[in-house]
Short mmCIF file of C-alpha atoms and ligand atoms in Angstrom, two decimals:
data_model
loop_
_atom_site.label_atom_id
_atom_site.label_comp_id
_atom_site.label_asym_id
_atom_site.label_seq_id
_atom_site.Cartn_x
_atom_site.Cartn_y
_atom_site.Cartn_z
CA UNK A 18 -53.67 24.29 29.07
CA UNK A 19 -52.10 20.44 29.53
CA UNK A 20 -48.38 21.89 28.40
CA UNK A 21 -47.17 25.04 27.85
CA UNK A 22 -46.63 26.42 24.35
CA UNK A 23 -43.07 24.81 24.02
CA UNK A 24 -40.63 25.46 20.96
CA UNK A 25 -39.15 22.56 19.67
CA UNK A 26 -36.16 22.87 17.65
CA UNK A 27 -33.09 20.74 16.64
CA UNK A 28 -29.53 22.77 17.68
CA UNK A 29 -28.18 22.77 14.36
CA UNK A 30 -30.72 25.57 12.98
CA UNK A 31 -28.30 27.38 10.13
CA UNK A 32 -26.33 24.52 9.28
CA UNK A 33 -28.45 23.60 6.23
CA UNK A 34 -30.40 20.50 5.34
CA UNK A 35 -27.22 19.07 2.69
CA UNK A 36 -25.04 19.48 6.01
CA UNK A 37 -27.31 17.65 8.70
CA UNK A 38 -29.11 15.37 6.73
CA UNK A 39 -26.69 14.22 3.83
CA UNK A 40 -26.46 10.62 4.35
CA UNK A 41 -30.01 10.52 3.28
CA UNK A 42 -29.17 12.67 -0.03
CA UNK A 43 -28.17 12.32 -3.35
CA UNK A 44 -24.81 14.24 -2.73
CA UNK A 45 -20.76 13.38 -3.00
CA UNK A 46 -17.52 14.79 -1.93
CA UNK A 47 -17.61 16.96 -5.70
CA UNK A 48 -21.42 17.99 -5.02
CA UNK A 49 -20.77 21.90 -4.54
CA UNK A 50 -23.01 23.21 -1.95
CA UNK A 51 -25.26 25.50 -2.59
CA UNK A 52 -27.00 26.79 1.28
CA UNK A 53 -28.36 29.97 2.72
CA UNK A 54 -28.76 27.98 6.26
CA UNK A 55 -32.35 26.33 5.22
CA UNK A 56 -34.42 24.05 7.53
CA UNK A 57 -34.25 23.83 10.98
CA UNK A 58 -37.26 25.47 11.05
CA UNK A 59 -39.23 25.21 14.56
CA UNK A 60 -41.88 22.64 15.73
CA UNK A 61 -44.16 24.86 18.00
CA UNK A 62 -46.91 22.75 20.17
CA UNK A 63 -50.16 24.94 20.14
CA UNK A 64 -51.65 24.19 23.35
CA UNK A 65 -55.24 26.00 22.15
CA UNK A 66 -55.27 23.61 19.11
CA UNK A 67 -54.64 20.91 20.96
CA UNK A 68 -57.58 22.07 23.21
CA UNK A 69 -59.93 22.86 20.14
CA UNK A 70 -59.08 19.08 19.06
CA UNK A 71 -59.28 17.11 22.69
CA UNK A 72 -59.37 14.30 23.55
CA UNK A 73 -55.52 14.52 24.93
CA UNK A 74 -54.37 15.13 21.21
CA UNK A 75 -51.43 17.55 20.78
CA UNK A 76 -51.10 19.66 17.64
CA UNK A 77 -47.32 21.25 16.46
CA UNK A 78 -46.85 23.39 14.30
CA UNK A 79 -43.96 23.05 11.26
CA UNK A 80 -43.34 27.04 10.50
CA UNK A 81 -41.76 27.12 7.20
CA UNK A 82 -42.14 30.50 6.69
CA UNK A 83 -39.12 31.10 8.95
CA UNK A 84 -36.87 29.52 5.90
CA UNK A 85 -34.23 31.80 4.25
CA UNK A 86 -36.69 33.23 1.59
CA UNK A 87 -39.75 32.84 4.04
CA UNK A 88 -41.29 29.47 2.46
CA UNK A 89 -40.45 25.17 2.68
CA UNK A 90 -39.25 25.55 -1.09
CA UNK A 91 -36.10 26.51 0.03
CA UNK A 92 -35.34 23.03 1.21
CA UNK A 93 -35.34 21.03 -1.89
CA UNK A 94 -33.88 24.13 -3.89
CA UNK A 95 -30.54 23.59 -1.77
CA UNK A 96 -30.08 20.05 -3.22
CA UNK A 97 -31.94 21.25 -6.63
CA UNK A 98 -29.12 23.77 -7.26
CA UNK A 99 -26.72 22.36 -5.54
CA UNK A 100 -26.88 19.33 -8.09
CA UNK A 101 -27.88 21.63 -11.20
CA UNK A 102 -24.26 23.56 -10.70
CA UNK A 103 -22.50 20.30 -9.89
CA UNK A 104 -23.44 19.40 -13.58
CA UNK A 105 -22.35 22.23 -15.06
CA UNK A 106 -25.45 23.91 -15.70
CA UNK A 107 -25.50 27.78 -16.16
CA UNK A 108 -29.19 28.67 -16.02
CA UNK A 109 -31.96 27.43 -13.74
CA UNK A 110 -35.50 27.98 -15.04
CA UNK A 111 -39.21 27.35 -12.96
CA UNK A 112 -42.49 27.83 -13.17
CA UNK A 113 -44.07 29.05 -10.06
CA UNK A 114 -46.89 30.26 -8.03
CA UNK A 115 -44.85 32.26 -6.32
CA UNK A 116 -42.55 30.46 -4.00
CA UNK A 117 -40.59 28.17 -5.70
CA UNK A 118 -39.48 31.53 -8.05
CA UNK A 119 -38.61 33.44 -5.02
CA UNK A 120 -35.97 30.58 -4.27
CA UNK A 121 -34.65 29.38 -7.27
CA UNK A 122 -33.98 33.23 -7.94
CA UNK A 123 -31.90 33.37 -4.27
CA UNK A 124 -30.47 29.82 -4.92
CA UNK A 125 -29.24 31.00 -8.15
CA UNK A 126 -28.02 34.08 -7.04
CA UNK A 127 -25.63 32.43 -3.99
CA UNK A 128 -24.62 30.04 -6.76
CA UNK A 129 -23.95 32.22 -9.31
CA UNK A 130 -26.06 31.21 -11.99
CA UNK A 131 -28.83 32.45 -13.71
CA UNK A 132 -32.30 32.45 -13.34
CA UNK A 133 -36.06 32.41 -15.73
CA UNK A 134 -38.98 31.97 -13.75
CA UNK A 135 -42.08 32.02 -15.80
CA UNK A 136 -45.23 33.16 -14.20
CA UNK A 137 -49.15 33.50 -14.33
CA UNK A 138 -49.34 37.42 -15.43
CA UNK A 139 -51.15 39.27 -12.23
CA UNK A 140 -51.73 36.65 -10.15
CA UNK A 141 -48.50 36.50 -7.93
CA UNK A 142 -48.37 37.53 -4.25
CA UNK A 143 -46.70 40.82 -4.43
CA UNK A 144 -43.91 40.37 -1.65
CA UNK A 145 -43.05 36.78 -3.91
CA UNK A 146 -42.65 38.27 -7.13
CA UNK A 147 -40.66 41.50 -5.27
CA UNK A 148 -38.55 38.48 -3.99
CA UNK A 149 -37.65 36.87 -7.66
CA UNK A 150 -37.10 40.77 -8.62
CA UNK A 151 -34.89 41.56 -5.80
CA UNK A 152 -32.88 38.40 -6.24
CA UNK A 153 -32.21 39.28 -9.88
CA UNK A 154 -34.29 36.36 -11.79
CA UNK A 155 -35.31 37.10 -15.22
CA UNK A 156 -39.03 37.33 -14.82
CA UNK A 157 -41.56 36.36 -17.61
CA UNK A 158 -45.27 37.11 -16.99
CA UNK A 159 -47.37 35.10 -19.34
CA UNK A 160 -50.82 35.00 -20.47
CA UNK A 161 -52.27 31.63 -18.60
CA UNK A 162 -52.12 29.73 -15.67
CA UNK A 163 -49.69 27.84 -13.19
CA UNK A 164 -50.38 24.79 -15.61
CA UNK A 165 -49.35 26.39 -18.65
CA UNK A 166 -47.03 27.79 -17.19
CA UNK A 167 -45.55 24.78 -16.27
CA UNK A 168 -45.75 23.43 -19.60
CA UNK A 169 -44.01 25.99 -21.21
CA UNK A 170 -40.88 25.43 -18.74
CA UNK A 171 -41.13 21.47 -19.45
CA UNK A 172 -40.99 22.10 -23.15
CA UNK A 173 -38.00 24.63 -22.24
CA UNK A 174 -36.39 22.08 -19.97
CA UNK A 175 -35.75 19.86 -22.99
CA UNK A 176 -33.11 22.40 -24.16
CA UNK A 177 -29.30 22.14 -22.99
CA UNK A 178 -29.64 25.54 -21.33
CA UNK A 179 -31.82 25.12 -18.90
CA UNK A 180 -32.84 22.81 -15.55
CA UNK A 181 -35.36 22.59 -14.46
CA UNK A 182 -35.67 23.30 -10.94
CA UNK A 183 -39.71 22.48 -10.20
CA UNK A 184 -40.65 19.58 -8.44
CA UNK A 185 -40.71 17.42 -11.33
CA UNK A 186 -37.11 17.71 -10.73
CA UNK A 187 -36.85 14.79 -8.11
CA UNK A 188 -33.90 16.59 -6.23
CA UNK A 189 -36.57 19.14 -4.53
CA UNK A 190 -38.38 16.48 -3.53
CA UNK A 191 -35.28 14.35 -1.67
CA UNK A 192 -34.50 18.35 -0.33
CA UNK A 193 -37.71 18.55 1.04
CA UNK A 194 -38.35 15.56 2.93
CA UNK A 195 -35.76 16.62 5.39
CA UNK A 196 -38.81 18.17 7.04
CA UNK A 197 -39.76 14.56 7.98
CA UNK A 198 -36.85 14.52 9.36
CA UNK A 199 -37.06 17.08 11.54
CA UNK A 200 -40.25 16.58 12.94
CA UNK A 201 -39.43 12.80 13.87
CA UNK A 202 -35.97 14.22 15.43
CA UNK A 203 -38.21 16.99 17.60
CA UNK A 204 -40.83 14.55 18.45
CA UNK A 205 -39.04 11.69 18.97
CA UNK A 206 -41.28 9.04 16.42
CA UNK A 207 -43.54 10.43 13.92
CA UNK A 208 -46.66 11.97 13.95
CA UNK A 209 -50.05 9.84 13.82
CA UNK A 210 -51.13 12.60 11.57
CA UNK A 211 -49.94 15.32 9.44
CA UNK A 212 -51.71 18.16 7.14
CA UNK A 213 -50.60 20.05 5.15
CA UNK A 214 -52.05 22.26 1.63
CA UNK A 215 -51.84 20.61 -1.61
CA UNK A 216 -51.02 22.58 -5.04
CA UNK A 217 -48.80 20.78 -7.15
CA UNK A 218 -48.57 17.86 -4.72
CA UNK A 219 -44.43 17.38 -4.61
CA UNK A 220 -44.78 18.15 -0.67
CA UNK A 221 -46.87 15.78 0.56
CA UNK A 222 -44.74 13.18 -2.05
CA UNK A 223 -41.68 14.39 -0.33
CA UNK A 224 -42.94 14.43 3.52
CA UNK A 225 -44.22 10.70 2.80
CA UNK A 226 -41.04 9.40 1.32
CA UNK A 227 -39.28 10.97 4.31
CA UNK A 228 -41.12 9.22 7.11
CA UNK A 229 -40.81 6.26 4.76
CA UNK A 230 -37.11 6.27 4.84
CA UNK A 231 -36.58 7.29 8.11
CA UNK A 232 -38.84 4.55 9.38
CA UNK A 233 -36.88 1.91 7.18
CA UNK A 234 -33.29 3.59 9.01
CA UNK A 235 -35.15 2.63 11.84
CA UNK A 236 -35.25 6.28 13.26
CA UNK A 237 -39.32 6.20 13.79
CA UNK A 238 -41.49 2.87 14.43
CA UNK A 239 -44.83 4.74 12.53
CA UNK A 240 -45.97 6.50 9.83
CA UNK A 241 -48.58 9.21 10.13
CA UNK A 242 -51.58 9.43 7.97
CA UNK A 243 -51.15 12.17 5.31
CA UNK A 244 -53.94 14.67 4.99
CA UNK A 245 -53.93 17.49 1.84
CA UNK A 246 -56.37 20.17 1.63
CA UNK A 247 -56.98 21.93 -1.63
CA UNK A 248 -58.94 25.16 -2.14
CA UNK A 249 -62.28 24.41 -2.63
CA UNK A 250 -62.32 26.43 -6.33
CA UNK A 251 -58.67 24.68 -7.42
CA UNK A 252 -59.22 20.65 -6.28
CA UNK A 253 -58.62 18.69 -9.30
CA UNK A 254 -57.49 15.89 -6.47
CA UNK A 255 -60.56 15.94 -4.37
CA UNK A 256 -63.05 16.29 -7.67
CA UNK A 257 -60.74 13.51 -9.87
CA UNK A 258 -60.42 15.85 -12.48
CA UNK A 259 -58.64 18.14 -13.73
CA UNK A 260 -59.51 21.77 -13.41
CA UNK A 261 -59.26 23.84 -16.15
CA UNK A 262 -59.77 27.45 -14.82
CA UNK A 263 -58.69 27.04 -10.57
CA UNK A 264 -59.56 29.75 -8.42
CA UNK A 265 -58.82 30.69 -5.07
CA UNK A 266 -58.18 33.91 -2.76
CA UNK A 267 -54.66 31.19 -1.95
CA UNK A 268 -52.66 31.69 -5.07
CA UNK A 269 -49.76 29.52 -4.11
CA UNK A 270 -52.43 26.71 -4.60
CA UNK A 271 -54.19 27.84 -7.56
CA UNK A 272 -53.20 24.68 -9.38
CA UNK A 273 -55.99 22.80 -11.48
CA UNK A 274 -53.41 20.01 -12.73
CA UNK A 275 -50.95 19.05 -10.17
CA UNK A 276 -47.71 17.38 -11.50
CA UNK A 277 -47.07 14.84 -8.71
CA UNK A 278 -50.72 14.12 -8.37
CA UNK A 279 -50.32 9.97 -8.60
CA UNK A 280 -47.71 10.13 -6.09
CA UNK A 281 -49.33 12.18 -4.03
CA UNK A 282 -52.54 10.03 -4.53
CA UNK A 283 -50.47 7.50 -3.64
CA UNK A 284 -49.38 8.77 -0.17
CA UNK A 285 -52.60 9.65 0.67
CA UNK A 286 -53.80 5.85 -0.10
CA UNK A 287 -50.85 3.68 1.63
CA UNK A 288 -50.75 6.29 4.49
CA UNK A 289 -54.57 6.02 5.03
CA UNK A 290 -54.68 9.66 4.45
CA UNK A 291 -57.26 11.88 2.43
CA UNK A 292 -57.25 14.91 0.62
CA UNK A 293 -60.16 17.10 1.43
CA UNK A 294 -61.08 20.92 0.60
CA UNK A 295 -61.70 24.21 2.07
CA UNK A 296 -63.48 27.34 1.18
CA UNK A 297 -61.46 30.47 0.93
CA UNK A 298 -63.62 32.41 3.79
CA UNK A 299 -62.22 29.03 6.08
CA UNK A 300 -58.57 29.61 4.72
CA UNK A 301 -58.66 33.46 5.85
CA UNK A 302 -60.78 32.54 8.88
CA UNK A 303 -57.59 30.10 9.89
CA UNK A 304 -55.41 32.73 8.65
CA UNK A 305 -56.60 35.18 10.91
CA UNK A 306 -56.75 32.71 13.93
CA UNK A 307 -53.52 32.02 13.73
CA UNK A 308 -52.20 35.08 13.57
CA UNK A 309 -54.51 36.30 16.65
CA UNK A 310 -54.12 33.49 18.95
CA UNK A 311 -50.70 31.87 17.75
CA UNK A 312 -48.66 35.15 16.92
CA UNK A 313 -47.63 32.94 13.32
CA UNK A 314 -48.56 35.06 10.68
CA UNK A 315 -48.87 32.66 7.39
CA UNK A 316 -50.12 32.79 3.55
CA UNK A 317 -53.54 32.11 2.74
CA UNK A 318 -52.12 28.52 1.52
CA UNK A 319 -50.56 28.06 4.66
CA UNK A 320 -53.87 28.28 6.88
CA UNK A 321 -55.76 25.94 4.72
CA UNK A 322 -54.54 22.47 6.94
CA UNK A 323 -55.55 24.65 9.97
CA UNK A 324 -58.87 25.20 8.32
CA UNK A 325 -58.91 21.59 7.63
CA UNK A 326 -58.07 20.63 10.86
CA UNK A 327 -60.86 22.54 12.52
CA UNK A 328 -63.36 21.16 9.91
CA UNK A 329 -62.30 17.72 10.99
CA UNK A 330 -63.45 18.88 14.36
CA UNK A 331 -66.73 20.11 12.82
CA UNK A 332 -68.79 17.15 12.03
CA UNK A 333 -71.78 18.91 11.56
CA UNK A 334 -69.75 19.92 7.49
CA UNK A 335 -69.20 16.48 6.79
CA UNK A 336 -65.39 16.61 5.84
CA UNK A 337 -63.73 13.72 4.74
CA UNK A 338 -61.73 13.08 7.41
CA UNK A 339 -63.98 13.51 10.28
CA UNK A 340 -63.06 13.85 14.41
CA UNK A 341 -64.18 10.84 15.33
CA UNK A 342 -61.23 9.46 13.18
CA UNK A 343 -58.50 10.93 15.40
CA UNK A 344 -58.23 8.96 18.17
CA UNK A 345 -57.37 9.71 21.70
CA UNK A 346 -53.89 11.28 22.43
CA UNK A 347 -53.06 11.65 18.78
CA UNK A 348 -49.86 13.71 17.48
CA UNK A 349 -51.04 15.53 14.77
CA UNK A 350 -48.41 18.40 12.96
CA UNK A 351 -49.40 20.79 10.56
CA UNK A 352 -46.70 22.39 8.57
CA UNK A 353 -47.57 26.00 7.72
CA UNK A 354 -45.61 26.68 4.60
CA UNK A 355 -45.10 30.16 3.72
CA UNK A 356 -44.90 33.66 5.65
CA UNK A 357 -47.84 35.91 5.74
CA UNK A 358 -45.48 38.91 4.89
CA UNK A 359 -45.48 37.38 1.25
CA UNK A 360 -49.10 38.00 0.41
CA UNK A 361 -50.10 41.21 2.17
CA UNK A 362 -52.90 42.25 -0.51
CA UNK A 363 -55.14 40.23 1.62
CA UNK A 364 -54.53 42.24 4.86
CA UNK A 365 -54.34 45.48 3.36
CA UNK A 366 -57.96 46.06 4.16
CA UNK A 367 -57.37 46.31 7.13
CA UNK A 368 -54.01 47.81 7.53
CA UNK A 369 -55.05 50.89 5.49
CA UNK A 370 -58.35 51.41 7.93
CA UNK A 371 -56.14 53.32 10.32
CA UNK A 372 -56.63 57.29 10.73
CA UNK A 373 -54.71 58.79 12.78
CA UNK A 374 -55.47 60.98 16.09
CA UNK A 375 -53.70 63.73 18.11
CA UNK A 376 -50.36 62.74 19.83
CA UNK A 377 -51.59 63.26 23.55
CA UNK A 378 -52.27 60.49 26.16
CA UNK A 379 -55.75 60.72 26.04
CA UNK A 380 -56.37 60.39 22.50
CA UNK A 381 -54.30 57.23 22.18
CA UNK A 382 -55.91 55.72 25.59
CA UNK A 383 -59.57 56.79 24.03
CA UNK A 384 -57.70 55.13 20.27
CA UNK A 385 -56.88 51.91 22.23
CA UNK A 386 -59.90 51.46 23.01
CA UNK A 387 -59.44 48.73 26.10
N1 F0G B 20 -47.94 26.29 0.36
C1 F0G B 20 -47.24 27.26 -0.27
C2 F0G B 20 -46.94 28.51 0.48
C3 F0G B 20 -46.80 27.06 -1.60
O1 F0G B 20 -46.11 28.01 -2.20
C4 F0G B 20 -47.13 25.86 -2.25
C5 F0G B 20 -46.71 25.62 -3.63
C6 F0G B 20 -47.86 24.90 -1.54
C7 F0G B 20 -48.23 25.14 -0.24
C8 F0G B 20 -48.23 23.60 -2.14
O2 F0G B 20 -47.15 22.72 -2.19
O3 F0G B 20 -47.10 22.39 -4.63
O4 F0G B 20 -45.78 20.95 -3.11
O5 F0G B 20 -48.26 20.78 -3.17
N2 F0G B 20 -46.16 26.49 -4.37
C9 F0G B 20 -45.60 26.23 -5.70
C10 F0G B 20 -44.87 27.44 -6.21
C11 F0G B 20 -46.55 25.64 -6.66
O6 F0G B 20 -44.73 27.62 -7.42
O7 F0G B 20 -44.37 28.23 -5.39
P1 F0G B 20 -47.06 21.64 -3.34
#
């Protein structure tokens, strides 16, 4: 190990991303504000990553999941309700994958207001769609898709009743690029890289106008190169095309038509990025790594830039953004989005394997098993 496994994290952790970064925001003295103490989140160096990669390169870790409703959404829903209540509006509506319901329902909650989230029928996490229950949303299943789904809300949207609180709605975007922020304020400049999943592509659109504007404030002298990773069965980016029926064991990215797919395509192009894919057996592969050796317990969706990342150090696979492309002494973060706690249908398995034995010393020491 070069370094030990050091923490980085700005002070202010609780204050909210409206508070700390507001000068950057679309906010005034009458924007009410609507916080549950988002962002802040940690910037954890991974000193075995940074050994799997070499070379002198250091790898950090973004951990989202440790937001107030365990996911990066959180960020831009601040602003996004913040703004929706500052114009009056008494009913936020979404459609989600999972996430983005879970905090638009607390958002609306703290603010008051209500909340429609409108979802693929059976194919939410369970702990997500507990969350948009538990935070009093009105829920609607429907028959489809994320992308229907999504239409469905946009055609809503058009109504006086409603806003629309997806990323189409460019305050989550300005919300979320405070992670930029962040990670430039830990490490001092940006990152020569960053990864990070791709669904409906409004985080890696916010993450690149963040290092944008914070390297035209003068407050970094680089910009990183921005690598997505879709699921290898929902990659409408990596394929060109849209996918009709998306698949993958990573439901927060089951997404066959993203809706910021030509900025995101555009990020990936002026930041000499790519956007690659990986299988689900390498998302729970990375899921499970990270967990084991990192103690940060993620969603599938979460693992798949650490999947990514060790396919870049593969080059045997071929991936699109191979090794020998990250040169010496590189910073590279990966933001791991969401909290493992959120999807546990994938560790049950597992979990439920246990039998139990007699409550003597022996029996546990034989249990243990070291
Ligand atoms: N990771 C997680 C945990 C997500 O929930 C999402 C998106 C992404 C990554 C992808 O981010 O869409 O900005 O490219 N979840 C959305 C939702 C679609 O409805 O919760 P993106």
């Amino acid at each position: 190990m070069t370094k030990s496994n050091e923490v980085l994290r700005t002070p202010d952790r609780g204050r909210g991303v409206i508070a700390r970064y507001r000068e950057y925001l679309p906010v005034s003295e009458s924007t009410p504000i609507i916080s549950l103490g988002e962002g802040g989140t940690p910037l954890i160096f991974s000193s075995r990553l940074s050994a799997i990669v070499g070379r002198g390169c250091e790898v950090y870790l973004k951990y989202e999941g440790l937001n107030p409703t365990c996911s990066f959404k959180d960020r831009g829903m601040t602003l996004a309700v913040s703004k929706a209540v500052e114009c009056g509006t008494v009913a936020v509506i979404c459609a989600s994958t999972g996430n983005t319901s879970a905090s638009a329902a607390a958002y609306a909650a703290r603010a008051g207001i209500r909340c429609a989230v409108v979802l693929p029928a059976g194919k939410i996490a369970s702990g997500k769609l507990l969350q948009a229950f538990a935070y009093g949303a009105k829920v609607v299943a429907i028959d489809g898709n994320f992308d229907d789904a999504l239409l469905v809300v946009r055609a809503l949207g058009r109504r006086d009743d409603f806003a629309i609180v997806n990323s189409i709605n460019p305050d989550r975007i300005s919300g979320q690029k405070t992670a930029a922020f962040e990670i430039v304020d830990d490490l001092g400049d940006a990152p020569d890289f960053h990864l990070l999943p791709l669904g409906n592509a409004g985080n890696i659109t916010a993450y690149w106008a963040g290092y944008r504007e914070y390297r035209d404030a003068g407050n970094c002298t680089s910009l990183p190169a921005m690598l997505g990773f879709q699921a290898a069965g929902a990659a409408p980016m990596f394929h060109g095309r849209v996918v009709e029926n998306p698949e993958t064991i990573a439901s927060a990215i089951r997404i066959g038509n993203p809706a910021s797919w030509e900025a995101a395509q555009r990020a990936v192009q002026d930041s000499r990025g790519a956007v690659d894919i990986v299988t689900d057996n390498e998302i729970l592969e990375a899921q499970r790594w990270l967990a084991t050796h990192e103690g940060i317990f993620v969603e599938p969706a979460s693992a798949a830039p650490i999947a990514g990342l060790f396919n870049c150090c593969e080059p045997v696979r071929g991936p699109v953004y191979p090794f020998t492309q990250i040169r010496e002494g590189s910073r590279i973060v990966c933001t791991v989005t969401g909290h493992g706690l959120k999807d546990p249908e994938v560790m049950v398995d597992r979990a439920t394997k246990l039998t139990a034995v007699a409550p003597n010393e022996q029996e546990v020491l034989r249990a243990i098993g070291f």
